[in-house]
XYZ file of C-alpha atoms in Angstrom:
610
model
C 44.716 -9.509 -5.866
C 42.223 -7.622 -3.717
C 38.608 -6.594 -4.486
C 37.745 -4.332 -7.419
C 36.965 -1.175 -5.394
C 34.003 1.280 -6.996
C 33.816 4.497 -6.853
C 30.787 6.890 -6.970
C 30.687 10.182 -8.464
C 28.773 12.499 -6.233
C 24.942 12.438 -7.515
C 25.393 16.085 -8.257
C 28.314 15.019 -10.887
C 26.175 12.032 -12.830
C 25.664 12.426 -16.383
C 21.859 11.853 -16.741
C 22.575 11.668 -20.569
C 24.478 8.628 -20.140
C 22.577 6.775 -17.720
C 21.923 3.305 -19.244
C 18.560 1.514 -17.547
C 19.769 -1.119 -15.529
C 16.671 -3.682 -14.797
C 18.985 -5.659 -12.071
C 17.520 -8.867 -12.795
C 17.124 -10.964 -9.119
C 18.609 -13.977 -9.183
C 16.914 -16.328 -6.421
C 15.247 -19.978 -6.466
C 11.292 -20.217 -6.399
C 10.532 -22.815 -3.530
C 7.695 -24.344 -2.294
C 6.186 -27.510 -0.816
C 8.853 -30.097 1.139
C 11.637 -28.648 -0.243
C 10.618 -25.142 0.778
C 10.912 -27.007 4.428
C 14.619 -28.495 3.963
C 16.042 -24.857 1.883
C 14.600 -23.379 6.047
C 16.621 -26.373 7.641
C 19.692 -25.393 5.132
C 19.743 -22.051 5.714
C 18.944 -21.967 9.432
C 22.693 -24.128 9.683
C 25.561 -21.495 11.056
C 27.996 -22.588 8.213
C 25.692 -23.919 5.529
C 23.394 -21.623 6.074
C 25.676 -18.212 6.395
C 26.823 -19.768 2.878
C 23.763 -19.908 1.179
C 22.726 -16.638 1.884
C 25.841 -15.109 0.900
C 25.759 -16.799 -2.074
C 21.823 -15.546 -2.891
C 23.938 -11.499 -2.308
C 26.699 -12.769 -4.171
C 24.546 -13.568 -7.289
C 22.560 -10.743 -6.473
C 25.395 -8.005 -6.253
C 24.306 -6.760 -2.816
C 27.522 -7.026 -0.847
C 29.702 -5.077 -4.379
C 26.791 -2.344 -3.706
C 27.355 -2.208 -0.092
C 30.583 -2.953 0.950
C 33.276 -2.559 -2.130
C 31.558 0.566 -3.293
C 32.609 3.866 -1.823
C 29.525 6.092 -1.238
C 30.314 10.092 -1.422
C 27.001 11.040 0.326
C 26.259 11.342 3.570
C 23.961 8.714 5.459
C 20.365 9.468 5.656
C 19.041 7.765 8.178
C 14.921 8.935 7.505
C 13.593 10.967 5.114
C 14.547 14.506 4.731
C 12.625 16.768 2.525
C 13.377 19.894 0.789
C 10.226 22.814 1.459
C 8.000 22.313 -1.300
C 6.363 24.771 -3.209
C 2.289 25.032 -2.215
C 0.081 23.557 -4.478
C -3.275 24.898 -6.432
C -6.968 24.583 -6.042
C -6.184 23.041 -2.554
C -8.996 23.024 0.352
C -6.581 23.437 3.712
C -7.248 21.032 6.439
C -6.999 21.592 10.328
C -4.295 18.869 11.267
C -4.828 19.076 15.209
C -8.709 19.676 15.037
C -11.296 16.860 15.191
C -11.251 14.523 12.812
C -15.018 14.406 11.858
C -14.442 18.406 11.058
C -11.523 17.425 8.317
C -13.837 14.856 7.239
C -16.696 17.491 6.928
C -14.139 19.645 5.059
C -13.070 16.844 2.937
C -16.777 16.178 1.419
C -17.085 19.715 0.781
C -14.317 19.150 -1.739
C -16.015 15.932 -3.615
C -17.952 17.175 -6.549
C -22.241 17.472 -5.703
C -23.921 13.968 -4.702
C -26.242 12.685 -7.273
C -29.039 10.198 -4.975
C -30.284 9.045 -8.479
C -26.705 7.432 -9.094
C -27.125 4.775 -6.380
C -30.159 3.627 -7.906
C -28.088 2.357 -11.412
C -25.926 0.241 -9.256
C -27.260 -3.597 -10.470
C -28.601 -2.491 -13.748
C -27.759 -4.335 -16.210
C -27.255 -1.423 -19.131
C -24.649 0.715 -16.875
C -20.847 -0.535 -16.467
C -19.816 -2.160 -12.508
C -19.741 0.437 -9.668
C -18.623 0.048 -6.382
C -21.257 1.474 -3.447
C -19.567 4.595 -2.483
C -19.458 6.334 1.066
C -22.038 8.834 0.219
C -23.964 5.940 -1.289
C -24.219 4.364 2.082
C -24.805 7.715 4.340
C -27.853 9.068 1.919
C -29.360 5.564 2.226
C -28.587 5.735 6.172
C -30.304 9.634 6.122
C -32.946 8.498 3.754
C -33.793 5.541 6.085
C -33.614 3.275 3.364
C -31.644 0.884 5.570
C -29.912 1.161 8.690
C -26.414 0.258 9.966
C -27.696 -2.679 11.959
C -29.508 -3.482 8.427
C -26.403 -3.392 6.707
C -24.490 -5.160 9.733
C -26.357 -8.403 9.378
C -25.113 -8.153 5.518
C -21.306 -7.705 6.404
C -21.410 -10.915 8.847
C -23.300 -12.788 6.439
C -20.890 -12.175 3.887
C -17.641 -12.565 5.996
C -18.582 -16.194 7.161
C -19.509 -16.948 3.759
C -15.903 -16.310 2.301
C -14.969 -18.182 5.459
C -17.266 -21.146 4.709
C -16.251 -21.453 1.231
C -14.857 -24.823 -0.668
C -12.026 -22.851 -0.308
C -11.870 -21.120 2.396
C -11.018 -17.280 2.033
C -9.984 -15.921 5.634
C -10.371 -12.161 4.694
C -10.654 -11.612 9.121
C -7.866 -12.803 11.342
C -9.800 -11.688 14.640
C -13.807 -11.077 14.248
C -16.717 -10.413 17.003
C -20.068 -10.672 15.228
C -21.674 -9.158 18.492
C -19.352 -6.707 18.468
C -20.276 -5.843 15.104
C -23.640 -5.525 16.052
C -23.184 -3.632 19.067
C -21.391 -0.835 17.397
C -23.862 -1.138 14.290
C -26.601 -0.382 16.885
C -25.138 2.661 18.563
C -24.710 3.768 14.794
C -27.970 3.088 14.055
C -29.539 4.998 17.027
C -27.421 7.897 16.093
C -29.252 8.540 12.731
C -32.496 7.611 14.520
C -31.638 10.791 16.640
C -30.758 12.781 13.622
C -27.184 12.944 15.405
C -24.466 10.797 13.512
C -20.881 11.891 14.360
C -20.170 12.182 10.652
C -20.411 11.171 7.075
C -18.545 7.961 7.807
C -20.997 6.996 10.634
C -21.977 3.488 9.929
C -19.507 2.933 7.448
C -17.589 -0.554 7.660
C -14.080 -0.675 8.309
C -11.260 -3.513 7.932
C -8.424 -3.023 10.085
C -4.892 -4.888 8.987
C -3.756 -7.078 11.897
C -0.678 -5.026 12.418
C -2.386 -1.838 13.471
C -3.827 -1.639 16.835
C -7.611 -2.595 17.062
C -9.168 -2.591 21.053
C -9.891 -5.513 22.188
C -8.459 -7.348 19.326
C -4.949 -8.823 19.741
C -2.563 -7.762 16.923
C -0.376 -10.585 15.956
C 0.760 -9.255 12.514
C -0.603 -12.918 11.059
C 1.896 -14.592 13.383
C 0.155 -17.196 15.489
C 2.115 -16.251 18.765
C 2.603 -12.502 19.229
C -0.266 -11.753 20.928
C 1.587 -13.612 23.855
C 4.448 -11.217 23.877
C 2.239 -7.750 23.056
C -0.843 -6.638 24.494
C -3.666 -4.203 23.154
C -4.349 -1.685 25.499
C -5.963 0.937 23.364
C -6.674 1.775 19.302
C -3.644 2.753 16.933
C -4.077 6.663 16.746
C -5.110 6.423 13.277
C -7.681 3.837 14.307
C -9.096 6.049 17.550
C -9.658 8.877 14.282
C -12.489 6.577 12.451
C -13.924 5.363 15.574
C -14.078 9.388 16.366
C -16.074 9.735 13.319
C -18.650 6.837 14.089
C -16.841 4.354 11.360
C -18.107 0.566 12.408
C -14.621 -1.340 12.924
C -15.321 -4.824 11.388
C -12.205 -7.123 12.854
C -8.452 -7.577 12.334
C -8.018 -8.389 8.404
C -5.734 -10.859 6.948
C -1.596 -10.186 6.014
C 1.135 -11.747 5.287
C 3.106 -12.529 8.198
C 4.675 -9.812 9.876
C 4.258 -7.840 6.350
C 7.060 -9.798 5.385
C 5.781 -10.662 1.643
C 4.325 -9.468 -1.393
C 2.000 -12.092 -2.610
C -0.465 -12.448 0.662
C 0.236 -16.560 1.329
C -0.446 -17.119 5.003
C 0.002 -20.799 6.047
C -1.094 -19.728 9.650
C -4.867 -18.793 8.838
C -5.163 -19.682 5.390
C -4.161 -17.044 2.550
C -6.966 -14.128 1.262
C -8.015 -15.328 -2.190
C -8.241 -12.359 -4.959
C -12.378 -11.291 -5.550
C -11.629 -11.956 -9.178
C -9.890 -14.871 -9.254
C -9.809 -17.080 -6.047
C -7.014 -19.323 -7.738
C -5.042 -16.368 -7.832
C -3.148 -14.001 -4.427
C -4.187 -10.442 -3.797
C -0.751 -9.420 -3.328
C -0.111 -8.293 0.351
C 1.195 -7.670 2.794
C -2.452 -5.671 3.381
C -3.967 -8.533 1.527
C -7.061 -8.852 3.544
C -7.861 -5.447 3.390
C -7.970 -5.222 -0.224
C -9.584 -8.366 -0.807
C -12.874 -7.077 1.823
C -12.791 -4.023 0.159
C -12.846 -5.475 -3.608
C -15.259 -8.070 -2.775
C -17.554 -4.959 -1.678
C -18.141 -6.030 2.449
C -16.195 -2.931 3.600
C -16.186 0.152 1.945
C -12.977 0.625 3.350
C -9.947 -0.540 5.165
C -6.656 0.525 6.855
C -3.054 -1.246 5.738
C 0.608 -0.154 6.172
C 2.740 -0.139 3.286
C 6.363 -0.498 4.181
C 7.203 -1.598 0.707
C 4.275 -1.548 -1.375
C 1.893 -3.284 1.129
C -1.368 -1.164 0.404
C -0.740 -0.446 -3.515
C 0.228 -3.854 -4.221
C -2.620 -5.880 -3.047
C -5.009 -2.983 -4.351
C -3.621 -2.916 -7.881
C -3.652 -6.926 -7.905
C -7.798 -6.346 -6.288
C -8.682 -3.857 -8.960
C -8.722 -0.807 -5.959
C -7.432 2.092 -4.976
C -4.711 2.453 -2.137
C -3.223 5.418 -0.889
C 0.346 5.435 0.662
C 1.305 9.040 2.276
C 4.359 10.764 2.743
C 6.284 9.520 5.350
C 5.417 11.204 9.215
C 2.051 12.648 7.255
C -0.128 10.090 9.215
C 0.786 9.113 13.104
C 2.159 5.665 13.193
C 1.633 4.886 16.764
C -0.137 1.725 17.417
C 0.836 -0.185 14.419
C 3.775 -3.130 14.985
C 5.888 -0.996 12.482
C 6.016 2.349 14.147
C 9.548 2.059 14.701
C 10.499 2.243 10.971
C 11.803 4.661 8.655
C 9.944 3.589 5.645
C 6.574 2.635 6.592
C 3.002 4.292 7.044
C -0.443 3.664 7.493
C -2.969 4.177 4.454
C -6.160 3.588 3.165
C -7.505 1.129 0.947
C -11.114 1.884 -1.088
C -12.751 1.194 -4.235
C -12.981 4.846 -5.135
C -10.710 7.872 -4.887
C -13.408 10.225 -2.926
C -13.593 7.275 -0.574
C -9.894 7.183 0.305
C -10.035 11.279 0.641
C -12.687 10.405 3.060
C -10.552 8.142 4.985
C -7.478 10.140 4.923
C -8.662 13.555 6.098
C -10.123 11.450 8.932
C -6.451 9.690 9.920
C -4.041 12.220 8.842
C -2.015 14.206 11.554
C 1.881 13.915 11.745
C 3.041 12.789 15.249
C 4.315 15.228 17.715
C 7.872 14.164 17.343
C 7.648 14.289 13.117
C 6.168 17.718 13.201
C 9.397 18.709 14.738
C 11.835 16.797 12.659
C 9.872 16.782 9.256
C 8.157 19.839 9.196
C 5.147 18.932 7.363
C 3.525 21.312 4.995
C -0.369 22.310 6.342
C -2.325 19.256 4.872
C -4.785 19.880 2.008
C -6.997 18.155 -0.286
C -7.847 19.282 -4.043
C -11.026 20.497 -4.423
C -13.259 18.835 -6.829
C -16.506 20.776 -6.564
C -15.436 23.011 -9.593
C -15.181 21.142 -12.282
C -14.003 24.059 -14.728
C -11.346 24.890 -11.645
C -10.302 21.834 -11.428
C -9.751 20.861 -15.232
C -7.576 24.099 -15.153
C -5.562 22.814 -12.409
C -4.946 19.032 -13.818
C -4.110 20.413 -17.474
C -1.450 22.607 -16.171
C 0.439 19.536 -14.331
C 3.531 17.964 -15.904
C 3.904 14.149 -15.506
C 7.370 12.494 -15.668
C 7.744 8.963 -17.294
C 11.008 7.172 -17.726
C 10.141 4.691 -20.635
C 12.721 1.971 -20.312
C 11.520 1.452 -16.591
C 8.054 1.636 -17.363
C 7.477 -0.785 -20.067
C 9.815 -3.305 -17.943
C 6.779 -5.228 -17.127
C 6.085 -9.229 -17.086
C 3.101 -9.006 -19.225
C 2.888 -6.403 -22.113
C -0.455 -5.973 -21.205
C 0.173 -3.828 -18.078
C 2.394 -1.457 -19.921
C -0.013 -1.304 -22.959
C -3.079 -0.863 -20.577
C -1.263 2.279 -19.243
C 0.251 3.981 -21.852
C -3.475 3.816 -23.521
C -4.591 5.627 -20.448
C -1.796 7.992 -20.221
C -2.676 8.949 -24.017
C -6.000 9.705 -23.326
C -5.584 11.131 -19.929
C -3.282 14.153 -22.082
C -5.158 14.311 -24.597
C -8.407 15.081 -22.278
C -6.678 17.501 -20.008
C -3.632 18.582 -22.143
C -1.549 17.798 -19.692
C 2.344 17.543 -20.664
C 4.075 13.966 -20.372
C 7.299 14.853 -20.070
C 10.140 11.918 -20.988
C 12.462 11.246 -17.391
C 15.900 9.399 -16.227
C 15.663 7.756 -12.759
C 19.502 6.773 -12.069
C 19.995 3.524 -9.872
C 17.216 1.932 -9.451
C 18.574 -1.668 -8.792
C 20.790 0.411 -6.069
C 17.585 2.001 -4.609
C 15.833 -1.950 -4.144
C 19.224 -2.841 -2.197
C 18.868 -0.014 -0.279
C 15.657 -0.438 0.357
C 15.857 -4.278 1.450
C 18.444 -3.421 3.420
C 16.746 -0.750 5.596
C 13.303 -2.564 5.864
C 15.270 -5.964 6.691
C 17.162 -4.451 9.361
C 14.784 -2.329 11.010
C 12.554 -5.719 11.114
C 15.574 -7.986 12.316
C 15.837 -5.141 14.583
C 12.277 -4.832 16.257
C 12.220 -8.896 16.302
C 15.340 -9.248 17.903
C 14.161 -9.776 21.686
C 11.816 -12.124 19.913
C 14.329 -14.005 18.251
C 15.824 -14.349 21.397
C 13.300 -16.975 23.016
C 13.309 -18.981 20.277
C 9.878 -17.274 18.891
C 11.639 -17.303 15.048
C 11.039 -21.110 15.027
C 7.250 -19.828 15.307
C 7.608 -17.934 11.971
C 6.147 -19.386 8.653
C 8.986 -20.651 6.527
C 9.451 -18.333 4.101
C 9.590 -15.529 7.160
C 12.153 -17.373 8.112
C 14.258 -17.248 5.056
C 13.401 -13.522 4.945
C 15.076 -12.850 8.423
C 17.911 -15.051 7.553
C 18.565 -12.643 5.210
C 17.751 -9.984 7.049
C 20.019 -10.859 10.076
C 22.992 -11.353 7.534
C 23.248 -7.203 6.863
C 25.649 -5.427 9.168
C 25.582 -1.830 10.488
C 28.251 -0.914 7.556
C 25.208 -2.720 4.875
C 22.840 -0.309 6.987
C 24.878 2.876 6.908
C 25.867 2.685 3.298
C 22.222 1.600 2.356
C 21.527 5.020 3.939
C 23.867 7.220 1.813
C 22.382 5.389 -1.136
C 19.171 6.548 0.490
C 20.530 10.504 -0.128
C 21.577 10.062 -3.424
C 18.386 8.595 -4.509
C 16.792 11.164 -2.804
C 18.564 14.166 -4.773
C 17.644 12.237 -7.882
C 14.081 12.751 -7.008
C 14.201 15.973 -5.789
C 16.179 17.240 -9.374
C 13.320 14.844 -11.091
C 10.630 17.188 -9.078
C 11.815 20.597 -10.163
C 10.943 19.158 -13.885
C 7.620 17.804 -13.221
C 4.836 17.546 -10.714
C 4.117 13.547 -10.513
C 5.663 10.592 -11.590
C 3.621 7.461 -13.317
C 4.010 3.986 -13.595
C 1.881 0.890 -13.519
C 1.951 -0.146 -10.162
C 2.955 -3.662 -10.603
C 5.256 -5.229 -13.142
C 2.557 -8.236 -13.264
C -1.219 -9.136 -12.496
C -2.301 -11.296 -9.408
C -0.092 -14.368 -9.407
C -1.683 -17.851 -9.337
C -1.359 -19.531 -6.042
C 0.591 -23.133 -6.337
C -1.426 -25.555 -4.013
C 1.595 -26.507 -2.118
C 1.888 -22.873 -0.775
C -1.297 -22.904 0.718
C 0.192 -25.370 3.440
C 3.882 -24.373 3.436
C 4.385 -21.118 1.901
C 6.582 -20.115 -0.925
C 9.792 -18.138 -1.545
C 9.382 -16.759 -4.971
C 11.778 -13.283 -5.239
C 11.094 -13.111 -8.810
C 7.877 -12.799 -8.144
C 8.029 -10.354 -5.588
C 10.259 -8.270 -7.853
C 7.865 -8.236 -10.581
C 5.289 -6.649 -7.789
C 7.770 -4.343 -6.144
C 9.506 -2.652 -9.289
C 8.101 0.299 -9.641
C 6.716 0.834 -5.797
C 10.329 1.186 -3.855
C 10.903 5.248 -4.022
C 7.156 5.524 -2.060
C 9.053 4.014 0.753
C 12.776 4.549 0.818
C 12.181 8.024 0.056
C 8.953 8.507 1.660
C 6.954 9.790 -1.056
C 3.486 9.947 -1.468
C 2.019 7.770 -3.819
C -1.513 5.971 -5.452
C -2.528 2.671 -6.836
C -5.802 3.493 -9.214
C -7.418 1.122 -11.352
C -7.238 1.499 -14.966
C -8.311 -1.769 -16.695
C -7.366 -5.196 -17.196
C -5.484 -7.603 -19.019
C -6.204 -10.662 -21.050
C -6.917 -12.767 -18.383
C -9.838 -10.165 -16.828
C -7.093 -9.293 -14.217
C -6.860 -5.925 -12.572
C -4.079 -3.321 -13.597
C -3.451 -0.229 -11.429
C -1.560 2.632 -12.392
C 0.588 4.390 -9.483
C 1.017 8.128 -9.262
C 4.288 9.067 -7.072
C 4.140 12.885 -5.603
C 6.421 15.430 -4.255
C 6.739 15.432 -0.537
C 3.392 16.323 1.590
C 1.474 16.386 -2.486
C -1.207 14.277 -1.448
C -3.243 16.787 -2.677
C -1.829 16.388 -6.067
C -1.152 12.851 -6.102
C -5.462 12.693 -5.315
C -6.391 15.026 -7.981
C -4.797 13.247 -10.896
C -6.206 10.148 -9.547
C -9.758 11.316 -9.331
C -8.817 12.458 -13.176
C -7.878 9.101 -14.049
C -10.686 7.691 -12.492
C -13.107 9.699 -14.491
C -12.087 8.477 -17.721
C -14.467 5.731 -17.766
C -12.299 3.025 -17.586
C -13.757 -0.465 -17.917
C -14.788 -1.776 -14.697
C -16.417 -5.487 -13.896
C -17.517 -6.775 -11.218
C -15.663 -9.451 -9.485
C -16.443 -13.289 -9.001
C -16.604 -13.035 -5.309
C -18.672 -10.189 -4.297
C -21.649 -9.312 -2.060
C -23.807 -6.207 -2.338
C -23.599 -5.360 1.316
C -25.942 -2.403 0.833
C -28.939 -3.856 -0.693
C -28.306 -7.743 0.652
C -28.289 -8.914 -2.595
């Protein structure tokens, strides 16, 4: 008898009413330590190994999805997006004019500055606050302090994480001079009453997978630096500099973005600000960690599968992933992807507004094949305007996915805010199906795994996998298993999932879910020296983060409490295509609710050295 053979009604056929919610549970050993080392030697074998791994998409039901299920749709090999209607109380930005101009525009849209608020910041009867942008460019008008001030406060701090019992590398590559030396220009700048911008003198992480000149980019590998030089910034990374922003160093990841939790045998693995026991969640791990720990107010990650909103959920942050081609991916390691893009992490929503208006721009080549909508940012300055706006904004929740969570306390923590959140602005939470969602994580595995396999392969070549950490190296077994038919019908699952949304869309204006289906992991000592393969885990952390980056959404990571355990819980907010706009003005509303907020463990008051 031959295969059972599937076949697919055409998305436009499926019964919504009788879609069932499918969790797809992952079925994959957690290994660590030795035996992490000898499941590497196992699988690396050409017979034992090929039969391992098919065994791992045996259990898992990949190869039934791929390869004995006929797909109706068309491939889609990168997003394509419907034209979307415009959206309300919108400030329009100038895509190909300077960056500190969209940046000027940008704080025109943040509601008036209050100078007396910075002064509450370590009282003891008002709740935790970050220091916010602003905070930092009244002090630097004011002459409170000065950049070079503040300088000697972010080097302090970053080689005492480093110095620690146990050591927290949040920097890969670091120049303390070089700190300095662009801290000084800064600080001359406001001396001459000239700074370039509002983010003058504002401290920067930069994830070491985005081009950083002179710093080598080695995406946390030890060795690629050999292979690839840095000639000149990433293009999102020439934007800040444009604007005066004080680039700190290369910040900490999980090798080659190849993880979710942030281990990194190769320098040592970021420890989370609240819990140093416990991961950020990565791949941009080192980014969120600087930023929650307060040293930068701000960094730059890529999130190919939930590597900004991850690690800034688990860090108690806010991280911003864009639609796909909004923001020009040359310079970064994955700019060769169909599912990746470069955002900003920050500890407040204005912040990341901030940043993005200063990075956004499609590339030349995406404003042909995408054709992005004219960027825009809400405006905030009228509160009555904007309350009118937010109230009149459907949001779309699919309850069986969203309260399929590890701990209750996420999904609790959520809904609570959700409640309120209508109740305050009337909004409508309207109840939503999502068909195949374990079909949209295959599809997504698949096209991340093989565009990797596929950039590494003249690596892979000259041995230079052997360099990987191990549980890279399990990953690109994997990875390297998936055939062009795997690819191709990953991609027509990548148009039916995509009609889904858009039919979702016409309905309601944003999804929600909590960002992660659990808090910040604890880290097992073992993994600290050899890793750790632990799918379940990163299947808690990716479940409700794959449609931001198969289908190129945009999509946030806000804080909105904690659990039990004083661990951060984010709540994500997926948009239409080019809604940033949107996507930012519900999370500014969410924001404002007064959530609890605490300060974390690990953290240094870079602005008043204290």
């Amino acid at each position: 008898m031959g295969k059972t053979r599937i076949v697919m009604l055409p998305a436009s056929e499926v019964d919504l009413t009788k879609v069932k919610y499918d969790p797809g549970e992952i079925e994959a050993p957690h290994i660590t330590g030795l035996l992490l080392k000898f499941f590497v030697k196992l699988v690396e074998m050409p017979l034992i190994g090929s039969l391992l791994i098919g065994h791992l998409k045996k259990q898992n039901k990949m190869n039934q999805m791929l390869r004995d299920t006929l797909i109706p749709e068309p491939p889609m090999f990168r997003p394509e997006f419907p034209p979307q209607e415009p959206e309300s109380g919108v400030v329009f930005l100038k895509e190909d004019g300077k960056s500190e101009d969209r940046v000027e525009s940008a704080v025109e849209c943040l509601p008036q500055y209050d100078p007396a608020s910075n002064s509450n910041h370590s009282s003891d009867s008002t709740p935790f606050r970050y220091w916010k942008i602003r905070d930092y460019a009244y002090s630097y008008r004011s002459s409170l302090t000065t950049p070079s001030i503040v300088a000697e406060h972010v080097i302090s701090a970053i080689e005492g994480f480093s110095n620690k019992t146990s050591p927290t590398p949040l920097l890969i590559s670091f120049d303390a001079d070089d700190v300095r030396k662009q801290a000084s220009s800064s600080t001359q700048r406001f001396q001459e009453g000239k700074p370039l911008s509002i983010l003058d003198g504002i401290f920067i992480a930069i994830k070491d997978d985005i081009d950083l000149y002179p710093h080598p980019s080695n995406g946390a590998t030890t060795w690629l630096h050999e292979l690839r030089s840095v000639e000149k910034d990433a293009v999102s990374v020439s934007k800040l500099r444009s604007c005066g922003a004080i680039l700190v160093g290369k910040a900490n990841m999980h090798e080659l973005g190849m993880g979710t939790t942030g281990v990194n045998p190769n320098y040592g693995t970021a420890r989370n600000p609240h819990d140093l026991d416990r991961y950020t969640g990565g791949s941009s791990s080192g980014p969120a960690a600087i930023v929650a720990s307060g040293i930068c107010s701000a960094a730059l990650g890529t999130d190919g599968g939930g590597s900004v909103r991850i690690p800034s959920s688990l860090c108690g942050v806010v991280g911003l992933k864009t639609t796909y081609g909004r923001t020009n991916i040359k310079g970064a390691l994955c700019d060769g992807g169909t599912v990746e893009v470069i955002g900003p992490i920050a500890s407040s929503v204005e912040d990341i507004m901030l940043i993005y208006a200063a990075i956004l721009g499609s590339s030349p080549a995406d404003k042909i094949s995408l054709h992005p909508s004219v960027p825009c940012l809400p405006d905030l300055s009228s509160s009555h305007e904007n309350v009118s706006v937010t109230g009149s904004l459907k949001l779309g929740k699919y309850s069986d996915w969203f309260n399929d969570v590890f701990s209750p306390d996420i999904s609790n923590k959520c809904d609570d805010i959700l409640n309120t959140f209508s109740e305050t602005y009337g909004c409508k939470v309207v109840e939503i199906v999502i068909p195949e969602l374990d079909q949209m994580r295959t599809a997504h595995v698949v096209s991340i795994g093989s565009e990797a396999a596929a950039s590494l392969s003249p690596d892979i070549q000259i041995g230079m996998d052997k360099k990987l950490t191990l549980d890279s190296r399990i990953n690109f077994a994997l990875f390297n298993s998936f055939t062009a038919a795997d690819y191709v019908a990953a991609q027509r699952l990548r148009r039916r999932i995509m009609y889904y949304h858009m039919e979702i869309f016409k309905k309601v204006d944003v999804i929600v879910t909590p960002t992660t289906g659990m808090t910040a992991p604890v880290i097992p000592k073992t993994a600290l020296t050899y890793g750790e393969s632990n799918i379940k885990v990163t299947g808690n952390l990716m479940r409700f983060i794959i449609a931001g980056n198969l289908l190129g959404l945009p999509a946030i990571s806000v804080p909105v409490g904690y659990d039990k355990e004083g661990l951060p819980i984010g709540l994500q907010i997926i948009g239409r295509p080019w809604a940033e706009a949107t996507v930012l003005r519900l999370a500014a509303a969410f924001e404002g609710l007064r959530v609890e907020t605490k300060r974390p463990a690990s953290y240094f008051d870079t602005l008043k050295g204290n």
